[in-house]
Short mmCIF file of C-alpha atoms and ligand atoms in Angstrom, two decimals:
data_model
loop_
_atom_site.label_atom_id
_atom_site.label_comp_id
_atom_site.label_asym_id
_atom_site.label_seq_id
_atom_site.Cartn_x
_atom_site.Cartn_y
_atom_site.Cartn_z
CA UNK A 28 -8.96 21.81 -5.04
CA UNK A 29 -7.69 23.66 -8.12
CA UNK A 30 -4.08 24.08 -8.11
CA UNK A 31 -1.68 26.95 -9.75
CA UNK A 32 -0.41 26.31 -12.82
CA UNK A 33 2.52 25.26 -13.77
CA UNK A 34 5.54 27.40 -13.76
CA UNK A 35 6.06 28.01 -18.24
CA UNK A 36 9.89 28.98 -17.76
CA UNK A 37 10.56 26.27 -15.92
CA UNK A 38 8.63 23.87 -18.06
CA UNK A 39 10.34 25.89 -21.38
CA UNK A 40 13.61 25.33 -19.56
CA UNK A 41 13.03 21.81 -18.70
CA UNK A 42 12.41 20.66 -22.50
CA UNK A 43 15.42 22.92 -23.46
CA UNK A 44 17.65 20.93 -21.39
CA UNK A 45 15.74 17.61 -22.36
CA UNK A 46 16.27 18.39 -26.20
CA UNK A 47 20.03 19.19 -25.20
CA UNK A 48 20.74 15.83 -23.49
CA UNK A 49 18.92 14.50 -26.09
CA UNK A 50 21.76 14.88 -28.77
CA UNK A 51 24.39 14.48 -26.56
CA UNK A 52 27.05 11.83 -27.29
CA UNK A 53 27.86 8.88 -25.70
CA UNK A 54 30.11 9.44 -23.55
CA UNK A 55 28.48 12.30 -21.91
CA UNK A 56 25.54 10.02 -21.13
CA UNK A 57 26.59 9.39 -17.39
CA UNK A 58 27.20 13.19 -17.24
CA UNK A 59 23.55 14.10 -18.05
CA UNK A 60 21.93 11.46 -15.89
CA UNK A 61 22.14 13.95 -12.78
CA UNK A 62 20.43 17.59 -13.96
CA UNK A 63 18.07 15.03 -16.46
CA UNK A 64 17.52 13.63 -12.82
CA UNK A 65 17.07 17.08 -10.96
CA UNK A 66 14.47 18.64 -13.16
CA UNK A 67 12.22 15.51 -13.16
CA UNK A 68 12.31 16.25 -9.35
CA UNK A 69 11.98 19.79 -9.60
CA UNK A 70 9.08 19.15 -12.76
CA UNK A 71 7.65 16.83 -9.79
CA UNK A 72 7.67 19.38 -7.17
CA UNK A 73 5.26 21.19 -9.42
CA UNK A 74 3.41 18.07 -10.80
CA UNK A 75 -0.51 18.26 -11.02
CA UNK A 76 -1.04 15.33 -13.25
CA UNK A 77 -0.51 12.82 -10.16
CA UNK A 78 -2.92 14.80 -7.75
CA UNK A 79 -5.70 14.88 -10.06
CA UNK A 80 -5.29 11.11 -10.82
CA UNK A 81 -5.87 10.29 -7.87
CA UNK A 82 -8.73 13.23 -7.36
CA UNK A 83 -10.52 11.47 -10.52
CA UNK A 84 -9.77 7.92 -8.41
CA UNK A 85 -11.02 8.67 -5.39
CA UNK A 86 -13.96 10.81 -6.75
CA UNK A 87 -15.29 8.59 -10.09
CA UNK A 88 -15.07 5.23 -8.87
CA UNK A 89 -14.42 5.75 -4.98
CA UNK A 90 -13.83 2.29 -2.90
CA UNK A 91 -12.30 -0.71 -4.85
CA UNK A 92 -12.95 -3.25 -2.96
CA UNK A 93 -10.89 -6.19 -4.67
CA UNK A 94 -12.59 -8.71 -7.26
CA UNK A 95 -15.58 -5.88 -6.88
CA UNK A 96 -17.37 -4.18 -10.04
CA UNK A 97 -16.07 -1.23 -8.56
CA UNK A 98 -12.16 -2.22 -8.71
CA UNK A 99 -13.12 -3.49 -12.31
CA UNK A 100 -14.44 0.12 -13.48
CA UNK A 101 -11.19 1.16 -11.71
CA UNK A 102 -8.46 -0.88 -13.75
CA UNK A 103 -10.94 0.01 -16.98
CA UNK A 104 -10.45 3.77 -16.14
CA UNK A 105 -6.49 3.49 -14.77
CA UNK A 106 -5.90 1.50 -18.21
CA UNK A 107 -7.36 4.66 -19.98
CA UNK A 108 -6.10 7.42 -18.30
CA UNK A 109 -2.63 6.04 -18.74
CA UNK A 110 -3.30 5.35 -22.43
CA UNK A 111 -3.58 9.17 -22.60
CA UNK A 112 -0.92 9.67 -20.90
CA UNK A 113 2.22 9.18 -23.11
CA UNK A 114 2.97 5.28 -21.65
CA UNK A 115 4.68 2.71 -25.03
CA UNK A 116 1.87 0.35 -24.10
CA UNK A 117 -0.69 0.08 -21.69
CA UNK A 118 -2.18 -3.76 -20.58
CA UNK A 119 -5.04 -4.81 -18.30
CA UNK A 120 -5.09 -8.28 -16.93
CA UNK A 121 -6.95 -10.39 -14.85
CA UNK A 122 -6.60 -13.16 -11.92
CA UNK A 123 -9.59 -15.27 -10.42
CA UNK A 124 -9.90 -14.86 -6.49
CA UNK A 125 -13.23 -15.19 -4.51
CA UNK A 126 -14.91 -11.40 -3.86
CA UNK A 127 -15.71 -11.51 -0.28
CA UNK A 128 -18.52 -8.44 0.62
CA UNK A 129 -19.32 -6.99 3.74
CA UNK A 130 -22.64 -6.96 4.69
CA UNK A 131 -24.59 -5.48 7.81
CA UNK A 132 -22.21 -5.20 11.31
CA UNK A 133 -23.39 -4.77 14.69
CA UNK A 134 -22.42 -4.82 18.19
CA UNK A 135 -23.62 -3.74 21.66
CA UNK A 136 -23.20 -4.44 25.15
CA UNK A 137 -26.37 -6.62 26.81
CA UNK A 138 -25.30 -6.60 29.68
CA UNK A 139 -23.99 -4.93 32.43
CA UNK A 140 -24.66 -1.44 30.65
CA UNK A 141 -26.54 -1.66 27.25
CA UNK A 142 -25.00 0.26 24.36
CA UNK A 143 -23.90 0.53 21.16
CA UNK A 144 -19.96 -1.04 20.38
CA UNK A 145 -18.88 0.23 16.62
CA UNK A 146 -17.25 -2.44 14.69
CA UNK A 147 -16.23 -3.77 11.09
CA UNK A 148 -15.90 -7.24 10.15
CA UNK A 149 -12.16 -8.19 9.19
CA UNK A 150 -12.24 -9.37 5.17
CA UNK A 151 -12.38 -12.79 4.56
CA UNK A 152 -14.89 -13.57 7.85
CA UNK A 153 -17.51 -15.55 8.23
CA UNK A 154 -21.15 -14.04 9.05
CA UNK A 155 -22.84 -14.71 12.22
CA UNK A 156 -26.12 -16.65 12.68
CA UNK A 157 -28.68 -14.88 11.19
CA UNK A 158 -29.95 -13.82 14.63
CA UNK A 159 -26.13 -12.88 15.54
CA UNK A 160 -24.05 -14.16 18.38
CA UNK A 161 -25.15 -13.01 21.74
CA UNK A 162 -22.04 -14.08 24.70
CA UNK A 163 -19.91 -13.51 27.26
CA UNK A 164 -16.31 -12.00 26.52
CA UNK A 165 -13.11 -12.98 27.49
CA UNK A 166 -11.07 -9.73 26.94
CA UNK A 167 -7.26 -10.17 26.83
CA UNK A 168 -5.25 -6.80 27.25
CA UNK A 169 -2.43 -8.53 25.62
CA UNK A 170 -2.50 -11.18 22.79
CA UNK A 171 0.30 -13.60 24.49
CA UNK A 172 -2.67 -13.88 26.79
CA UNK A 173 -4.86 -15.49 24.75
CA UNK A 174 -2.38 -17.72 23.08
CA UNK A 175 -1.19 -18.88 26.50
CA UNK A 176 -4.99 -19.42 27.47
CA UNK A 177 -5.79 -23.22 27.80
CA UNK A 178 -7.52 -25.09 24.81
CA UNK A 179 -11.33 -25.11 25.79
CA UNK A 180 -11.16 -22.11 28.18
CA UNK A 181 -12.78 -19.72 25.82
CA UNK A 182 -15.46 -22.09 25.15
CA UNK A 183 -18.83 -20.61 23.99
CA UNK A 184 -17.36 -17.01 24.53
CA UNK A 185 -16.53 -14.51 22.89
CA UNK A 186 -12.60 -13.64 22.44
CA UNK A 187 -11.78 -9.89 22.62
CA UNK A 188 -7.79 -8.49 22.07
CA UNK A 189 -7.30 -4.93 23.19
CA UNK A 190 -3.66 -4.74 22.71
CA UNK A 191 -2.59 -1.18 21.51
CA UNK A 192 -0.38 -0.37 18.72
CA UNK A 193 1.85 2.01 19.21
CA UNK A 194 2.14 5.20 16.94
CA UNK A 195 6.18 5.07 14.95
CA UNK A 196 7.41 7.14 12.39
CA UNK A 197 8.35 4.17 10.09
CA UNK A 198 4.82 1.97 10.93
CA UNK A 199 6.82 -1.21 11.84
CA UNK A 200 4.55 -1.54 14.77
CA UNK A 201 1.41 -2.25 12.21
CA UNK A 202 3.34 -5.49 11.29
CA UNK A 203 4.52 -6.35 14.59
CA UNK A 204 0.67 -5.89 15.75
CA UNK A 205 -0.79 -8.15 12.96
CA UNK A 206 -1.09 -11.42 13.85
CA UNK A 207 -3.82 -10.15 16.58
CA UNK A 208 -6.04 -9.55 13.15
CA UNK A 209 -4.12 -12.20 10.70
CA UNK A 210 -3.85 -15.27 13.36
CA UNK A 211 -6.44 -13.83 16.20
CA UNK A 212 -9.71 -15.93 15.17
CA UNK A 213 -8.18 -18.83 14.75
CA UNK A 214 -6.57 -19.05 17.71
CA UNK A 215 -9.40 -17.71 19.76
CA UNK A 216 -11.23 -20.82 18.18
CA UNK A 217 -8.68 -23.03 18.90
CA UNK A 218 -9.72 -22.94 22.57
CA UNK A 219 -13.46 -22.45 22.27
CA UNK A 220 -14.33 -19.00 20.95
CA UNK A 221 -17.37 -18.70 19.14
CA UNK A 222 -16.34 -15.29 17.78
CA UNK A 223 -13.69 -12.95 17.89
CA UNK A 224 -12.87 -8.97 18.57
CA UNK A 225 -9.50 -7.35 18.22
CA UNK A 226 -8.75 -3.46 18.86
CA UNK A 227 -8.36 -2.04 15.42
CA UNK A 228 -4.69 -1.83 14.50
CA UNK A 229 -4.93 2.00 14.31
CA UNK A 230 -3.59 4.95 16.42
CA UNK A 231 -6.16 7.19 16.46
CA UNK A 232 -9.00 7.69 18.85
CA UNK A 233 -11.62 8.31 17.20
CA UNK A 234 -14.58 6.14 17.14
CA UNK A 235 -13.98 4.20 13.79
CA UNK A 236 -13.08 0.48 13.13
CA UNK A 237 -10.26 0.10 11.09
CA UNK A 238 -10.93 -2.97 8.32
CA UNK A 239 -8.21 -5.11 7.39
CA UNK A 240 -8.07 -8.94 6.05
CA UNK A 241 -8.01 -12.26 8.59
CA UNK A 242 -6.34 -15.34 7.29
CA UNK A 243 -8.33 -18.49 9.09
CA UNK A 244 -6.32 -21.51 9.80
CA UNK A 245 -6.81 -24.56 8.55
CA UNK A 246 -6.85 -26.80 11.77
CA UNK A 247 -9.48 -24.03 13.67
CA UNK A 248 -13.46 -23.34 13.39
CA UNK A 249 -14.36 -20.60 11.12
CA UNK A 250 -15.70 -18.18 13.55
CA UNK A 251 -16.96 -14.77 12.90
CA UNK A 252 -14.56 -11.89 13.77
CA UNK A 253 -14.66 -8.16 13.48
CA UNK A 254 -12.12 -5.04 14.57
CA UNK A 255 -13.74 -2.71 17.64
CA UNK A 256 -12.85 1.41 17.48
CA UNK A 257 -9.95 2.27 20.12
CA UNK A 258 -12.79 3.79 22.22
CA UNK A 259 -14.92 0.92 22.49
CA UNK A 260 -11.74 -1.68 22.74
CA UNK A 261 -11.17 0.92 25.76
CA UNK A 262 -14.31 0.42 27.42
CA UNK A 263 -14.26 -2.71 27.40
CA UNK A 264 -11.39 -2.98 29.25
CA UNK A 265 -13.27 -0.44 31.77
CA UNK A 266 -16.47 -3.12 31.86
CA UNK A 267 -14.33 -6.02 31.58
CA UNK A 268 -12.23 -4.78 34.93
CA UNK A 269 -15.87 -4.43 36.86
CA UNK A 270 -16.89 -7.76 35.96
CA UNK A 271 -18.87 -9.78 33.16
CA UNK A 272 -19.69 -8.19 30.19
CA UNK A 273 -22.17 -9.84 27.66
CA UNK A 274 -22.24 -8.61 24.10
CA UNK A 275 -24.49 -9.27 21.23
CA UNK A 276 -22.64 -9.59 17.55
CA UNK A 277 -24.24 -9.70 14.31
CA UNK A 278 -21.88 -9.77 10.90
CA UNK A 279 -23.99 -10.83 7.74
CA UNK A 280 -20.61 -10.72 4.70
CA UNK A 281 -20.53 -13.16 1.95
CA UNK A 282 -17.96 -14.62 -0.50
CA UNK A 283 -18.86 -14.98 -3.59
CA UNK A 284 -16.40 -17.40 -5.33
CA UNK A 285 -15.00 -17.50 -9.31
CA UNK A 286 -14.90 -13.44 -9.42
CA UNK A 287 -11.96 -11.65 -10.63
CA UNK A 288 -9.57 -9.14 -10.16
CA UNK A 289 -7.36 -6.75 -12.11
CA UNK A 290 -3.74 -5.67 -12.86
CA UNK A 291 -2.79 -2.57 -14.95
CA UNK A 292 0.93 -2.31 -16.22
CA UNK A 293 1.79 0.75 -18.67
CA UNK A 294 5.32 0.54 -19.82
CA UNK A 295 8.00 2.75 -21.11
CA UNK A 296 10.32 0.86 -23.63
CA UNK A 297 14.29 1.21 -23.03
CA UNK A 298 15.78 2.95 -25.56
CA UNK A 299 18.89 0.27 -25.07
CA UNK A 300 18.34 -2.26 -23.32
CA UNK A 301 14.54 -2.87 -23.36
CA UNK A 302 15.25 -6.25 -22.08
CA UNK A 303 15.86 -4.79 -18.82
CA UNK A 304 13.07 -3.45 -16.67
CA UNK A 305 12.62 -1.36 -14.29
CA UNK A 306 9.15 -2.00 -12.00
CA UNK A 307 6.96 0.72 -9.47
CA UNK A 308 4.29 -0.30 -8.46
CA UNK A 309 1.26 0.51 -6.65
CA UNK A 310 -2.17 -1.36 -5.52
CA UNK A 311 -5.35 -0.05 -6.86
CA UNK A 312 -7.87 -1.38 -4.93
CA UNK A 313 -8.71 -0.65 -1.60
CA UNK A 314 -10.90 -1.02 1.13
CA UNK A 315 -14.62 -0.44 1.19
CA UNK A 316 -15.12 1.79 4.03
CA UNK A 317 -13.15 4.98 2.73
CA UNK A 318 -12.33 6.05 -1.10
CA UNK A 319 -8.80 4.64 -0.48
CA UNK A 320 -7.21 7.80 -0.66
CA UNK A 321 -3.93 7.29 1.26
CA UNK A 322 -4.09 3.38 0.93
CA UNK A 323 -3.55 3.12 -2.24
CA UNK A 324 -4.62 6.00 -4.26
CA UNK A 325 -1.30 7.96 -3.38
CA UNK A 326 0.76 5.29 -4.24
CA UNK A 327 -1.13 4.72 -7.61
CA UNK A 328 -0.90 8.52 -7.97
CA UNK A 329 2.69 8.76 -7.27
CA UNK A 330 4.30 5.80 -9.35
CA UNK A 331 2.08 6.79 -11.95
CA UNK A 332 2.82 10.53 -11.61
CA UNK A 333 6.22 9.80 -11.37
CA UNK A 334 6.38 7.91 -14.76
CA UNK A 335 3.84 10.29 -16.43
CA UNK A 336 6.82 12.92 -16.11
CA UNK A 337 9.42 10.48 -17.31
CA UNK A 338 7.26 9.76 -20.32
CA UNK A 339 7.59 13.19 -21.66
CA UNK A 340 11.48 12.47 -22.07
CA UNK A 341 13.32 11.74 -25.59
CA UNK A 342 14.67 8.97 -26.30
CA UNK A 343 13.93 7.24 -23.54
CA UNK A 344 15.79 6.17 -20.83
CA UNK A 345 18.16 3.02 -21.24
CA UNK A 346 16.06 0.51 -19.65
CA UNK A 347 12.29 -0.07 -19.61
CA UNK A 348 10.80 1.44 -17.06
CA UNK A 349 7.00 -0.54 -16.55
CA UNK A 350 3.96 1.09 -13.83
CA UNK A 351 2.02 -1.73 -12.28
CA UNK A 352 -1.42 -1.17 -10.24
CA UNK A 353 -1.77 -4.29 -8.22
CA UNK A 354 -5.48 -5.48 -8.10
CA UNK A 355 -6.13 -7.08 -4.41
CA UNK A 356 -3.10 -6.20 -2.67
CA UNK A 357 -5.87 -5.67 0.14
CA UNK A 358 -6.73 -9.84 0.08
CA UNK A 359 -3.33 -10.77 -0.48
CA UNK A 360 -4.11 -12.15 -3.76
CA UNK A 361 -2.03 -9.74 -6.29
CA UNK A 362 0.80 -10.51 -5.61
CA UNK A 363 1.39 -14.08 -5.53
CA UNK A 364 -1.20 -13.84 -9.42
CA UNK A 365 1.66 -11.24 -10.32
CA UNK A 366 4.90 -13.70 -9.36
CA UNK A 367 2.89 -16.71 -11.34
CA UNK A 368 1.69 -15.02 -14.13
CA UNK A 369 4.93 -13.32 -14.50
CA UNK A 370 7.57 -15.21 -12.70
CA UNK A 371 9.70 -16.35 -16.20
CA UNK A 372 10.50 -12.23 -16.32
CA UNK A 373 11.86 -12.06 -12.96
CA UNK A 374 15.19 -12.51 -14.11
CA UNK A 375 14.63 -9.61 -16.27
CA UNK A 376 13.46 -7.08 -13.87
CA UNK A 377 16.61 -4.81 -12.96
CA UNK A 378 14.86 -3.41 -9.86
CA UNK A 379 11.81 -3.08 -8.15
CA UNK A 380 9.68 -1.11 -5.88
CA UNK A 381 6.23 -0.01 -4.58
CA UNK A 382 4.45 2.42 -2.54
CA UNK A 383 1.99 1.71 -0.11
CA UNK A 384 2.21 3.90 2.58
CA UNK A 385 0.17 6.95 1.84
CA UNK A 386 0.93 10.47 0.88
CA UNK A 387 3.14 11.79 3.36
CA UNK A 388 6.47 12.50 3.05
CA UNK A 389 9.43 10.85 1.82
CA UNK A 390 12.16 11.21 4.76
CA UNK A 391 14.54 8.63 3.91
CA UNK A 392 15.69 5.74 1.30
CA UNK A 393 16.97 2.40 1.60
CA UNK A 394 19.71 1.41 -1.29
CA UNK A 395 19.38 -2.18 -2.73
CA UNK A 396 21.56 -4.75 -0.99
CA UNK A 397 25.37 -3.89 -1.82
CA UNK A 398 24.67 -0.93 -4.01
CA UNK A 399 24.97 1.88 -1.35
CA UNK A 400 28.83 2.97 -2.67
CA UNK A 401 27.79 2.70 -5.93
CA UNK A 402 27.50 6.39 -8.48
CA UNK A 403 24.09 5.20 -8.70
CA UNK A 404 23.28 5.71 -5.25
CA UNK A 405 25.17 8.54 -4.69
CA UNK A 406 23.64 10.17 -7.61
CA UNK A 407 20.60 9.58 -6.08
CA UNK A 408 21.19 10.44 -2.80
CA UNK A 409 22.34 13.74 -4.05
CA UNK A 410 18.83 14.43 -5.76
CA UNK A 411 16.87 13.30 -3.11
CA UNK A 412 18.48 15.48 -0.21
CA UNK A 413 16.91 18.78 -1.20
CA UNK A 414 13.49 17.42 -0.80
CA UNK A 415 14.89 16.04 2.78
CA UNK A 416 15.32 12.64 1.90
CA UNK A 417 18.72 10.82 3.47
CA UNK A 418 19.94 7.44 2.41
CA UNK A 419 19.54 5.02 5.21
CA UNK A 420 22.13 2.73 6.25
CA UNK A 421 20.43 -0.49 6.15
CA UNK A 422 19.66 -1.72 2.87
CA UNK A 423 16.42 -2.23 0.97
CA UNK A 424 15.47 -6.22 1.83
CA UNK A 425 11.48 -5.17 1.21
CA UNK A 426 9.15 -2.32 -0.62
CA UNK A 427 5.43 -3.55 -0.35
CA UNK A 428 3.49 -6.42 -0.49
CA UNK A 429 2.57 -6.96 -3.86
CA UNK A 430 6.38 -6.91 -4.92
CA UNK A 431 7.58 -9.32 -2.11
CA UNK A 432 6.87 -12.66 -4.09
CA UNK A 433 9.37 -11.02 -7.02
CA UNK A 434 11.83 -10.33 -4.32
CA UNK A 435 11.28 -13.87 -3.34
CA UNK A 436 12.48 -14.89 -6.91
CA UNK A 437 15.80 -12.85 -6.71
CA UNK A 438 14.35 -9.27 -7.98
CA UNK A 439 16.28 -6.36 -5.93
CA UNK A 440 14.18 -4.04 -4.34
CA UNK A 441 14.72 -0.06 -3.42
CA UNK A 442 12.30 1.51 -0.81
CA UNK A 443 11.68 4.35 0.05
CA UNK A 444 10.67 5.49 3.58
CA UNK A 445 7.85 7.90 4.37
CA UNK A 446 6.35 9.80 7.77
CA UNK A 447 3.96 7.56 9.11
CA UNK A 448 3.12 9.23 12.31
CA UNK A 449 -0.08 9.47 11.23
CA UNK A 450 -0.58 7.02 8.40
CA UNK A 451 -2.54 4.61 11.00
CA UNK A 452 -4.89 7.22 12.46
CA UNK A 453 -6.84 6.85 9.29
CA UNK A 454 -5.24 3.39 7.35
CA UNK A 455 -8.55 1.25 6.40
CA UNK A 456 -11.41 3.21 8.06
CA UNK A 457 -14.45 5.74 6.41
CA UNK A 458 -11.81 8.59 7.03
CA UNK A 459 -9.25 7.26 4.42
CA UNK A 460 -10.26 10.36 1.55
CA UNK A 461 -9.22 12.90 -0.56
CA UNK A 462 -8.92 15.60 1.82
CA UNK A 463 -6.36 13.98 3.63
CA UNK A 464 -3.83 14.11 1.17
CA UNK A 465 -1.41 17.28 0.86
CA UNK A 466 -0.85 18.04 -2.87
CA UNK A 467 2.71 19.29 -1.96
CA UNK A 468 3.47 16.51 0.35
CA UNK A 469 1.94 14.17 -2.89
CA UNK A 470 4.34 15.61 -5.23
CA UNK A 471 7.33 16.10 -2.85
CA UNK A 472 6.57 11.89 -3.33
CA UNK A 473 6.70 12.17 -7.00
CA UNK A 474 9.57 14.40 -7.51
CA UNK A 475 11.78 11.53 -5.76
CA UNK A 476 10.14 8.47 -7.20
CA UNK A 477 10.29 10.19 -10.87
CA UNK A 478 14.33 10.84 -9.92
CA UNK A 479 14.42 7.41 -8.13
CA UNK A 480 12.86 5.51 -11.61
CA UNK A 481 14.61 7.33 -14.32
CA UNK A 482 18.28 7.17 -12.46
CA UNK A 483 17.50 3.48 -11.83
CA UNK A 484 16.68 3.08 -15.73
CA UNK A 485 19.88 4.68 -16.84
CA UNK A 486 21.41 3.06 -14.82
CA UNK A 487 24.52 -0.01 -15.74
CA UNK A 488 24.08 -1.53 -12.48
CA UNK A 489 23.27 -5.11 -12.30
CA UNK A 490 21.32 -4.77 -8.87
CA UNK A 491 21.22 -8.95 -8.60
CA UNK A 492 25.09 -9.41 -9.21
CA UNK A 493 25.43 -6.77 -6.24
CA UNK A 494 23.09 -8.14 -3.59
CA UNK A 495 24.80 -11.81 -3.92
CA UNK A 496 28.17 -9.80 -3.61
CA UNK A 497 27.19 -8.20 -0.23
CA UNK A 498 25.84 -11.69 0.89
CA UNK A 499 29.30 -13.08 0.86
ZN1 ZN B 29 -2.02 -0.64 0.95
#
């Protein structure tokens, strides 16, 4: 776990060439942006600060399940470590959303080959009776299946999905599979289910359920629903293909209503035009099975890592540059609490971004809308290509979920792009810890979000202006 320590010439060298730039004129400050830009990534390359954030995450308060004590402790200790960390100021603040807790889940086959089925409930579901469910299943291999299944068909059975998601480098499959988790129940109760089972959206095969949050309709029964392992969706294809199967569900979660969750911002403050701010975010809770290494303790670790290094730098750079951990990116609620409670400062945000897609690497970026010719960009994309990042040609349109409702508002977003080949092997289940993370691939993240941030701070660019350019 220990790491080597820093290289001292380097780090000698790199405040040497800080306190150089620093005195600069003017004119020259364009000139410096690009080696002030290079040794952040090379400082990054090297970082330990980042890794052992999210070692101290993972470890002291573990799973943050959103609107849970545990998320709480974890915004009270990200508030704290950033405090100590160089940031201008450092806030904690807090939305109300309903806590909804997991409680015992079972499943097994009755009937025609007794055995145990491993499943988790998806967030936001309903328990079973307190006796569970006991039913036959209706297994579609493919969701258009069940949605072109006939209102009433289902009735009294249980609904099972075993559609597979495919395994992609750049995980657009995950959001092409979700509406079997998001819209599944409700349209399994729609014609009759009495509860539901999808496939995990995962790519692995090992036998764990991957979590993940539901969304019930409004015009639908509430019925209990929970994610099977890729082994166990598989054999119940292999039952299901023999003839009936009858399983036996019990899910006993609760929601407790009027609990809260929380944001952490820690800001840098432009040296000229403070005004102006630059935004990376991350979310800091997770789910409850794992420690939420990869989803989101990497991304917490990296925007945060990646300021932490630009917070050593004097003066600062031109615009602010503020860190936000997102509280229940998980539940969908932090984002839409962020976009309300700070909405009247979207027209103030320069640019914004977030990762949320675990520590792998960076392989490519996506430029802002109408920004790709721009010195800014190329800049950039000259930085980034020694750690084998390329600049994509499409542009930027969206960079996580808790920054979406911003974008919504007008805020230009950057992205970047990293391996995901394996990202849904462990995304949401018991296996999402420390281990998993590579320290080099971790910082190889930091090096070009610390480049990424402090370029897009210095930068003149008014992101907005160029985006409704392109659009015409
Ligand atoms: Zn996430």
């Amino acid at each position: 776990m220990k790491r080597t320590g820093r290289d001292r010439l380097s780090a000698v060298g790199f405040i040497a060439l800080l306190l150089l730039f620093a005195h600069a004129p003017v004119a020259r400050a364009q000139d410096s942006d690009a080696p002030i830009a290079a040794h952040l990534r090379d400082a990054g390359l090297k970082d330990e600060w980042g890794y052992r954030f999210l070692e101290t995450l993972t470890t002291l308060i573990g799973p943050r399940l959103a609107a849970t004590p545990a998320e709480a402790r974890a915004a009270i200790w990200a508030e704290k470590t950033l405090k100590e960390a160089g940031f201008d100021a450092v806030h904690r603040e807090s939305f109300a959303m309903p806590a909804w807790l997991r409680g015992r889940e079972e499943a097994a086959v009755i009937a025609p080959a007794p055995q145990r089925l491993v499943v988790t409930a998806l967030g936001g579901s309903v328990a079973t009776p307190p006796q569970g469910i006991t039913a036959e299943i209706a297994l579609f291999r493919l969701y258009s299946n069940l949605l072109a299944a006939p209102p009433g068909s289902l009735a009294g059975k249980i609904a099972v999905v075993t559609q597979r998601m495919p395994r992609v480098m750049d995980g657009s499959s995950y959001g092409a599979a979700n509406p079997i988790r998001r819209r599944g129940p409700s349209e399994a109760a729609k014609r009759g289910a009495i509860a539901y089972l999808n496939r995990s959206l995962g790519t692995d095969n090992h036998r764990l359920a991957h979590a993940g949050a539901t969304n019930y309709e409004s015009d639908a029964p509430r019925i209990p629903a929970a994610a099977l392992s890729n082994p166990d969706a598989d054999q119940l294809e292999r039952l299901a293909a023999r003839g009936k199967v009858r399983i036996h569900l019990l899910l006993t979660p609760r929601t407790e209503e009027n609990a809260q969750s929380w944001t952490v911002s820690a800001e840098l403050k432009g040296s000229e035009r403070p005004d102006e701010t630059v935004l990376i975010g991350a979310h800091l809770d997770s789910w409850d099975l794992g420690t939420g290494a990869i989803d989101d303790g990497a991304g917490d670790a990296i925007v945060a890592g990646a300021a932490h290094l630009i917070a050593q730098l004097k003066p600062r750079p031109k615009r602010s540059l503020r860190v936000v951990l997102f509280g229940a990116e998980e539940m969908d609620y932090s984002g839409p609490a962020y976009a309300k409670a700070h909405g009247d400062e979207a027209p103030h945000i320069a640019l914004a971004a977030e990762s949320d897609f675990g520590a792998r690497k960076i392989y490519a970026f996506l430029a802002p809308p109408g920004s790709a010719k721009t010195a800014f960009i190329k800049t950039l994309a000259d930085t980034l290509t020694p750690l084998g990042i390329f600049l994509a040609r499409e542009p930027a349109l969206r960079s996580g979920d808790d920054i979406a409702p911003l974008a919504k508002l007008g805020v230009p977003v950057i992205a970047m792009r990293q391996n995901g080949l394996d990202y849904f092997d462990i995304h949401h289940t018991a296996d999402d810890t420390f281990d998993k993370v590579d320290p080099q691939e971790l910082d190889q993240n930091i090096a070009a979000w610390a480049a990424m941030a402090y370029l897009a701070a210095q930068s003149d660019l008014d992101f907005r202006r160029l985006a409704a350019d392109a659009q015409h």
